[in-house]
Amino acid sequence: MRKQAILALGLVLGSMSLMGCVPVAIGAGGAIAADTIAEDRGNDLF
């Protein structure tokens, strides 16, 4: 029983950490896309 509780806790904490990383990855992808577009137009965003 204790092993199952530890496994369940690990799954919950792991999924919470992954959910936190997804918006960061999407935001970074958006920043890269915005920088690429700005460089194509002749501006340097970063």
PDB file of C-alpha atoms in Angstrom:
ATOM      1  CA  MET A   1       0.000   0.000   0.000  1.00  0.00           C
ATOM      2  CA  ARG A   2       2.797   2.419   0.868  1.00  0.00           C
ATOM      3  CA  LYS A   3       4.517   1.731  -2.450  1.00  0.00           C
ATOM      4  CA  GLN A   4       1.317   2.607  -4.330  1.00  0.00           C
ATOM      5  CA  ALA A   5       0.945   5.862  -2.401  1.00  0.00           C
ATOM      6  CA  ILE A   6       4.522   6.861  -3.199  1.00  0.00           C
ATOM      7  CA  LEU A   7       3.986   5.987  -6.858  1.00  0.00           C
ATOM      8  CA  ALA A   8       0.745   8.005  -6.992  1.00  0.00           C
ATOM      9  CA  LEU A   9       2.425  10.988  -5.332  1.00  0.00           C
ATOM     10  CA  GLY A  10       5.295  10.784  -7.815  1.00  0.00           C
ATOM     11  CA  LEU A  11       2.880  10.710 -10.739  1.00  0.00           C
ATOM     12  CA  VAL A  12       0.959  13.725  -9.435  1.00  0.00           C
ATOM     13  CA  LEU A  13       4.100  15.765  -8.797  1.00  0.00           C
ATOM     14  CA  GLY A  14       5.579  14.725 -12.137  1.00  0.00           C
ATOM     15  CA  SER A  15       2.475  15.723 -14.064  1.00  0.00           C
ATOM     16  CA  MET A  16       2.339  19.068 -12.259  1.00  0.00           C
ATOM     17  CA  SER A  17       5.941  19.814 -13.189  1.00  0.00           C
ATOM     18  CA  LEU A  18       5.314  18.873 -16.817  1.00  0.00           C
ATOM     19  CA  MET A  19       2.235  21.082 -16.947  1.00  0.00           C
ATOM     20  CA  GLY A  20       4.367  23.976 -15.737  1.00  0.00           C
ATOM     21  CA  CYS A  21       6.964  23.410 -18.440  1.00  0.00           C
ATOM     22  CA  VAL A  22       4.530  23.405 -21.356  1.00  0.00           C
ATOM     23  CA  PRO A  23       3.610  27.128 -21.154  1.00  0.00           C
ATOM     24  CA  VAL A  24       7.286  28.000 -20.810  1.00  0.00           C
ATOM     25  CA  ALA A  25       8.135  25.996 -23.921  1.00  0.00           C
ATOM     26  CA  ILE A  26       5.273  27.607 -25.858  1.00  0.00           C
ATOM     27  CA  GLY A  27       6.385  31.066 -24.722  1.00  0.00           C
ATOM     28  CA  ALA A  28       9.968  30.388 -25.758  1.00  0.00           C
ATOM     29  CA  GLY A  29       8.783  29.159 -29.145  1.00  0.00           C
ATOM     30  CA  GLY A  30       6.751  32.333 -29.584  1.00  0.00           C
ATOM     31  CA  ALA A  31       9.736  34.500 -28.676  1.00  0.00           C
ATOM     32  CA  ILE A  32      11.923  32.703 -31.202  1.00  0.00           C
ATOM     33  CA  ALA A  33       9.247  33.117 -33.881  1.00  0.00           C
ATOM     34  CA  ALA A  34       8.868  36.837 -33.104  1.00  0.00           C
ATOM     35  CA  ASP A  35      12.643  37.323 -33.266  1.00  0.00           C
ATOM     36  CA  THR A  36      12.833  35.486 -36.591  1.00  0.00           C
ATOM     37  CA  ILE A  37      10.073  37.651 -38.068  1.00  0.00           C
ATOM     38  CA  ALA A  38      11.752  40.822 -36.786  1.00  0.00           C
ATOM     39  CA  GLU A  39      15.082  39.785 -38.303  1.00  0.00           C
ATOM     40  CA  ASP A  40      13.374  39.077 -41.634  1.00  0.00           C
ATOM     41  CA  ARG A  41      12.014  42.632 -41.594  1.00  0.00           C
ATOM     42  CA  GLY A  42      15.445  44.101 -40.854  1.00  0.00           C
ATOM     43  CA  ASN A  43      14.996  44.753 -37.129  1.00  0.00           C
ATOM     44  CA  ASP A  44      16.893  42.997 -34.372  1.00  0.00           C
ATOM     45  CA  LEU A  45      14.562  42.114 -31.511  1.00  0.00           C
ATOM     46  CA  PHE A  46      17.070  40.292 -29.281  1.00  0.00           C
TER      47      PHE A  46
END
